[in-house]
CSV table of C-alpha atoms and ligand atoms in Angstrom, one decimal:
chain,number,residue,atom,x,y,z
A,274,UNK,CA,-5.4,18.9,1.1
A,275,UNK,CA,-3.5,16.8,-0.9
A,276,UNK,CA,0.5,16.5,-1.8
A,277,UNK,CA,1.2,15.9,-5.1
A,278,UNK,CA,5.2,14.6,-7.0
A,279,UNK,CA,5.6,13.8,-10.6
A,280,UNK,CA,8.1,10.5,-10.6
A,281,UNK,CA,8.8,9.9,-14.3
A,282,UNK,CA,5.1,9.5,-15.8
A,283,UNK,CA,4.0,8.7,-12.4
A,284,UNK,CA,1.6,11.1,-10.2
A,285,UNK,CA,3.4,9.8,-6.3
A,286,UNK,CA,-0.3,11.5,-4.0
A,287,UNK,CA,-0.9,12.4,-0.5
A,288,UNK,CA,-3.8,12.5,0.8
A,289,UNK,CA,-5.5,12.1,4.2
A,290,UNK,CA,-9.3,9.7,4.2
A,291,UNK,CA,-10.3,6.0,3.6
A,292,UNK,CA,-8.4,4.0,1.9
A,293,UNK,CA,-12.0,2.1,1.7
A,294,UNK,CA,-13.7,5.3,-0.8
A,295,UNK,CA,-11.0,5.2,-2.9
A,296,UNK,CA,-11.6,5.3,-7.0
A,297,UNK,CA,-7.4,4.0,-8.4
A,298,UNK,CA,-7.7,0.7,-10.7
A,299,UNK,CA,-6.6,-1.1,-7.3
A,300,UNK,CA,-6.6,-0.3,-3.2
A,301,UNK,CA,-3.8,-2.6,-0.9
A,302,UNK,CA,-4.8,-4.1,1.2
A,303,UNK,CA,-2.6,-4.5,4.7
A,304,UNK,CA,-3.7,-8.3,5.1
A,305,UNK,CA,-2.1,-11.2,7.2
A,306,UNK,CA,-1.0,-14.7,5.1
A,307,UNK,CA,-3.3,-15.9,6.3
A,308,UNK,CA,-5.9,-14.1,3.8
A,309,UNK,CA,-9.4,-14.4,6.2
A,310,UNK,CA,-9.4,-11.2,7.3
A,311,UNK,CA,-8.9,-9.5,10.3
A,312,UNK,CA,-9.6,-5.5,11.9
A,313,UNK,CA,-8.0,-2.2,10.8
A,314,UNK,CA,-7.7,-1.3,6.7
A,315,UNK,CA,-7.5,-5.4,6.2
A,316,UNK,CA,-12.2,-5.3,8.5
A,317,UNK,CA,-12.9,-2.3,6.9
A,318,UNK,CA,-11.9,-3.1,2.9
A,319,UNK,CA,-13.7,-7.3,3.5
A,320,UNK,CA,-16.7,-5.1,5.0
A,321,UNK,CA,-16.5,-2.3,2.5
A,322,UNK,CA,-16.5,-5.1,-0.4
A,323,UNK,CA,-18.6,-7.5,0.9
A,324,UNK,CA,-18.4,-11.2,1.2
A,325,UNK,CA,-16.3,-11.6,-2.9
A,326,UNK,CA,-12.9,-10.9,-1.7
A,327,UNK,CA,-13.2,-13.5,1.0
A,328,UNK,CA,-14.3,-15.9,-1.1
A,329,UNK,CA,-11.4,-15.7,-3.8
A,330,UNK,CA,-9.5,-15.1,-0.7
A,331,UNK,CA,-10.1,-18.7,-0.1
A,332,UNK,CA,-9.5,-20.0,-3.0
A,333,UNK,CA,-5.9,-18.9,-3.3
A,334,UNK,CA,-5.2,-19.7,0.4
A,335,UNK,CA,-6.1,-23.1,-0.4
A,336,UNK,CA,-3.7,-23.5,-3.5
A,337,UNK,CA,0.0,-21.8,-1.9
A,338,UNK,CA,-1.2,-22.6,1.7
A,339,UNK,CA,-0.8,-18.2,3.0
A,340,UNK,CA,1.0,-15.7,2.0
A,341,UNK,CA,4.6,-15.2,3.1
A,342,UNK,CA,5.0,-11.9,4.8
A,343,UNK,CA,6.7,-9.3,1.8
A,344,UNK,CA,4.9,-11.4,-0.7
A,345,UNK,CA,1.6,-9.9,-2.8
A,346,UNK,CA,-1.7,-11.2,-4.8
A,347,UNK,CA,-5.1,-10.1,-6.3
A,348,UNK,CA,-8.7,-9.8,-6.2
A,349,UNK,CA,-11.4,-8.3,-7.7
A,350,UNK,CA,-12.9,-5.0,-5.9
A,351,UNK,CA,-16.5,-6.3,-5.3
A,352,UNK,CA,-18.3,-3.0,-4.4
A,353,UNK,CA,-15.6,-1.2,-4.1
A,354,UNK,CA,-15.6,2.0,-6.6
A,355,UNK,CA,-11.8,0.1,-6.7
A,356,UNK,CA,-11.8,-2.6,-9.7
A,357,UNK,CA,-9.4,-4.6,-7.4
A,358,UNK,CA,-7.5,-5.3,-4.4
A,359,UNK,CA,-4.5,-6.5,-3.3
A,360,UNK,CA,-3.2,-8.0,-0.4
A,361,UNK,CA,0.2,-8.0,0.6
A,362,UNK,CA,1.9,-8.8,4.2
A,363,UNK,CA,4.2,-6.4,6.3
A,364,UNK,CA,6.0,-7.2,8.6
A,365,UNK,CA,5.5,-7.2,11.8
A,366,UNK,CA,7.5,-5.2,13.9
A,367,UNK,CA,10.2,-6.6,16.0
A,368,UNK,CA,12.7,-3.2,16.6
A,369,UNK,CA,14.1,-3.6,13.2
A,370,UNK,CA,17.1,-6.2,13.4
A,371,UNK,CA,14.6,-9.1,11.9
A,372,UNK,CA,14.9,-7.8,8.8
A,373,UNK,CA,12.1,-5.3,8.2
A,374,UNK,CA,13.0,-2.8,6.4
A,375,UNK,CA,12.9,-5.2,3.0
A,376,UNK,CA,10.0,-7.0,4.3
A,377,UNK,CA,8.2,-4.1,4.0
A,378,UNK,CA,10.0,-2.9,0.6
A,379,UNK,CA,8.8,-5.8,-1.0
A,380,UNK,CA,5.2,-5.9,0.1
A,381,UNK,CA,5.2,-2.7,-1.8
A,382,UNK,CA,8.0,-3.5,-4.4
A,383,UNK,CA,4.8,-6.9,-5.7
A,384,UNK,CA,1.8,-5.0,-4.9
A,385,UNK,CA,3.7,-2.6,-7.9
A,386,UNK,CA,4.7,-5.2,-9.7
A,387,UNK,CA,1.8,-6.6,-9.9
A,388,UNK,CA,-0.1,-3.4,-10.4
A,389,UNK,CA,2.3,-2.8,-13.5
A,390,UNK,CA,1.3,-7.1,-14.6
A,391,UNK,CA,-2.4,-6.4,-14.7
A,392,UNK,CA,-2.9,-3.4,-17.0
A,393,UNK,CA,-3.3,-1.5,-13.2
A,394,UNK,CA,-3.2,2.6,-14.7
A,395,UNK,CA,-3.8,3.5,-10.4
A,396,UNK,CA,-3.4,2.0,-7.1
A,397,UNK,CA,-3.6,3.5,-3.4
A,398,UNK,CA,-1.9,2.7,-0.2
A,399,UNK,CA,-2.7,2.2,3.3
A,400,UNK,CA,0.2,3.8,5.4
A,401,UNK,CA,1.3,-0.8,5.7
A,402,UNK,CA,2.4,-2.6,9.3
A,403,UNK,CA,1.5,0.9,10.8
A,404,UNK,CA,-0.7,-0.4,13.0
A,405,UNK,CA,-1.3,-4.0,14.6
A,406,UNK,CA,2.1,-4.6,13.5
A,407,UNK,CA,4.3,-1.8,15.4
A,408,UNK,CA,5.8,-0.8,12.5
A,409,UNK,CA,8.0,2.9,13.8
A,410,UNK,CA,5.6,5.9,11.2
A,411,UNK,CA,8.1,7.9,10.0
A,412,UNK,CA,10.5,4.7,8.7
A,413,UNK,CA,7.9,3.4,7.5
A,414,UNK,CA,7.2,6.6,5.4
A,415,UNK,CA,10.4,6.1,4.0
A,416,UNK,CA,10.2,3.0,3.1
A,417,UNK,CA,7.1,3.6,1.4
A,418,UNK,CA,8.0,7.0,-0.2
A,419,UNK,CA,11.7,6.2,-1.2
A,420,UNK,CA,10.1,2.5,-2.8
A,421,UNK,CA,7.2,4.1,-5.2
A,422,UNK,CA,9.0,6.9,-6.6
A,423,UNK,CA,12.4,4.2,-7.1
A,424,UNK,CA,9.4,1.8,-9.1
A,425,UNK,CA,8.3,4.9,-11.1
A,426,UNK,CA,12.0,5.8,-11.8
A,427,UNK,CA,12.5,2.0,-13.6
A,428,UNK,CA,8.3,1.4,-15.0
A,429,UNK,CA,6.7,4.3,-16.2
A,430,UNK,CA,3.2,2.0,-16.3
A,431,UNK,CA,1.2,3.5,-13.4
A,432,UNK,CA,-0.1,6.7,-14.0
A,433,UNK,CA,-0.5,7.8,-9.7
A,434,UNK,CA,1.0,5.9,-6.5
A,435,UNK,CA,-1.8,7.1,-3.5
A,436,UNK,CA,-0.6,7.7,-0.2
A,437,UNK,CA,-4.2,7.5,1.5
A,438,UNK,CA,-3.1,8.1,5.5
A,439,UNK,CA,-6.4,7.6,7.8
A,440,UNK,CA,-5.0,10.8,10.0
A,441,UNK,CA,-4.1,14.2,9.8
A,442,UNK,CA,-1.0,13.1,12.0
A,443,UNK,CA,0.3,10.7,8.7
A,444,UNK,CA,-0.6,12.4,6.2
A,445,UNK,CA,1.9,15.5,8.3
A,446,UNK,CA,4.7,12.6,8.5
A,447,UNK,CA,5.0,11.5,4.8
A,448,UNK,CA,4.1,14.6,3.2
A,449,UNK,CA,7.3,15.5,6.1
A,450,UNK,CA,9.3,13.1,4.4
A,451,UNK,CA,7.6,13.0,0.3
A,452,UNK,CA,10.1,16.6,0.8
A,453,UNK,CA,12.6,15.4,2.7
A,454,UNK,CA,13.2,12.5,-0.7
A,455,UNK,CA,12.1,14.6,-3.7
A,456,UNK,CA,14.9,16.7,-5.2
A,457,UNK,CA,14.3,20.3,-4.7
A,458,UNK,CA,14.3,23.1,-8.2
A,459,UNK,CA,17.5,24.8,-9.5
A,460,UNK,CA,18.3,28.5,-8.5
B,183,AR6,N1,-8.5,3.8,5.7
B,183,AR6,C1,-6.7,3.8,5.6
B,183,AR6,N2,-6.2,3.9,6.1
B,183,AR6,C2,-6.7,3.3,7.3
B,183,AR6,C3,-7.8,2.8,7.2
B,183,AR6,C4,-8.3,3.1,6.3
B,183,AR6,N3,-10.4,2.8,6.5
B,183,AR6,N4,-7.6,2.1,8.8
B,183,AR6,C5,-7.1,1.6,9.6
B,183,AR6,N5,-5.9,2.9,8.9
B,183,AR6,P1,-3.4,-2.0,10.3
B,183,AR6,P2,-1.2,-3.5,9.6
B,183,AR6,C6,-4.1,2.6,9.0
B,183,AR6,O1,-3.6,-2.3,11.7
B,183,AR6,O2,-0.3,-2.7,11.4
B,183,AR6,C7,-5.2,-6.3,10.5
B,183,AR6,O3,-5.7,-6.9,10.7
B,183,AR6,C8,-4.7,3.1,11.1
B,183,AR6,O4,-4.6,3.9,10.7
B,183,AR6,O5,-4.8,-2.1,9.9
B,183,AR6,O6,0.3,-4.0,8.2
B,183,AR6,C9,-4.7,-7.4,9.7
B,183,AR6,O7,-5.7,-8.7,9.8
B,183,AR6,C10,-2.2,1.9,10.2
B,183,AR6,O8,-1.8,4.0,9.8
B,183,AR6,O9,-2.4,-2.2,9.0
B,183,AR6,C11,-3.9,-8.1,10.3
B,183,AR6,O10,-3.2,-9.1,11.3
B,183,AR6,C12,-2.1,1.4,9.0
B,183,AR6,O11,-4.1,2.1,8.5
B,183,AR6,C13,-3.2,-7.4,10.4
B,183,AR6,O12,-3.8,-6.3,11.1
B,183,AR6,C14,-2.6,-0.2,8.8
B,183,AR6,O13,-2.7,-0.9,10.0
B,183,AR6,C15,-2.4,-6.4,10.8
B,183,AR6,O14,-1.3,-5.4,10.7
């Protein structure tokens, strides 16, 4: 099952599945500031992609110290089908009054900018911050989809922005919100 909406020149696609299996140019990792791996999507990406990704992360951290929430960096994809992994750090949910939404917007935006700057044509996102970091799914879905639409309106370099939802409930939440954010055809 999948849902598709076209914004400017970019397809926004929702699918239920495993992000490590996506053959888009890049997949996005919901990492932490240390970039040294973890559970959830982060653990799955490093397991599937092999040690090269961690080695590149280590070099980045040697240079920049830590990756602040809302920022993004790029490494190769190792053994993954995706050629690149874009690592970003979402906010930890503290109730919504600590700038969580702004940080989540920034995590999506910086990842999209980095993909475009590297000449990539397609990118897959997980539902950043909605697992270990406890961001409420519906609010996170709204931020993810609105930020992607906004980016696509101003930059037509990406052909596809794919959202890969792990379970059917998250998929349904995303599908409902995408419908809500999509202008109805006239008539
Ligand atoms: N494919 C797609 N989505 C997945 C997959 C997968 N293989 N596995 C889990 N999800 P999380 P966060 C969904 O916890 O909340 C890590 O330890 C999952 O159902 O991976 O940003 C990092 O190192 C959930 O909806 O990321 C950080 O310390 C979503 O992915 C911290 O967790 C995100 O869950 C980051 O927490």
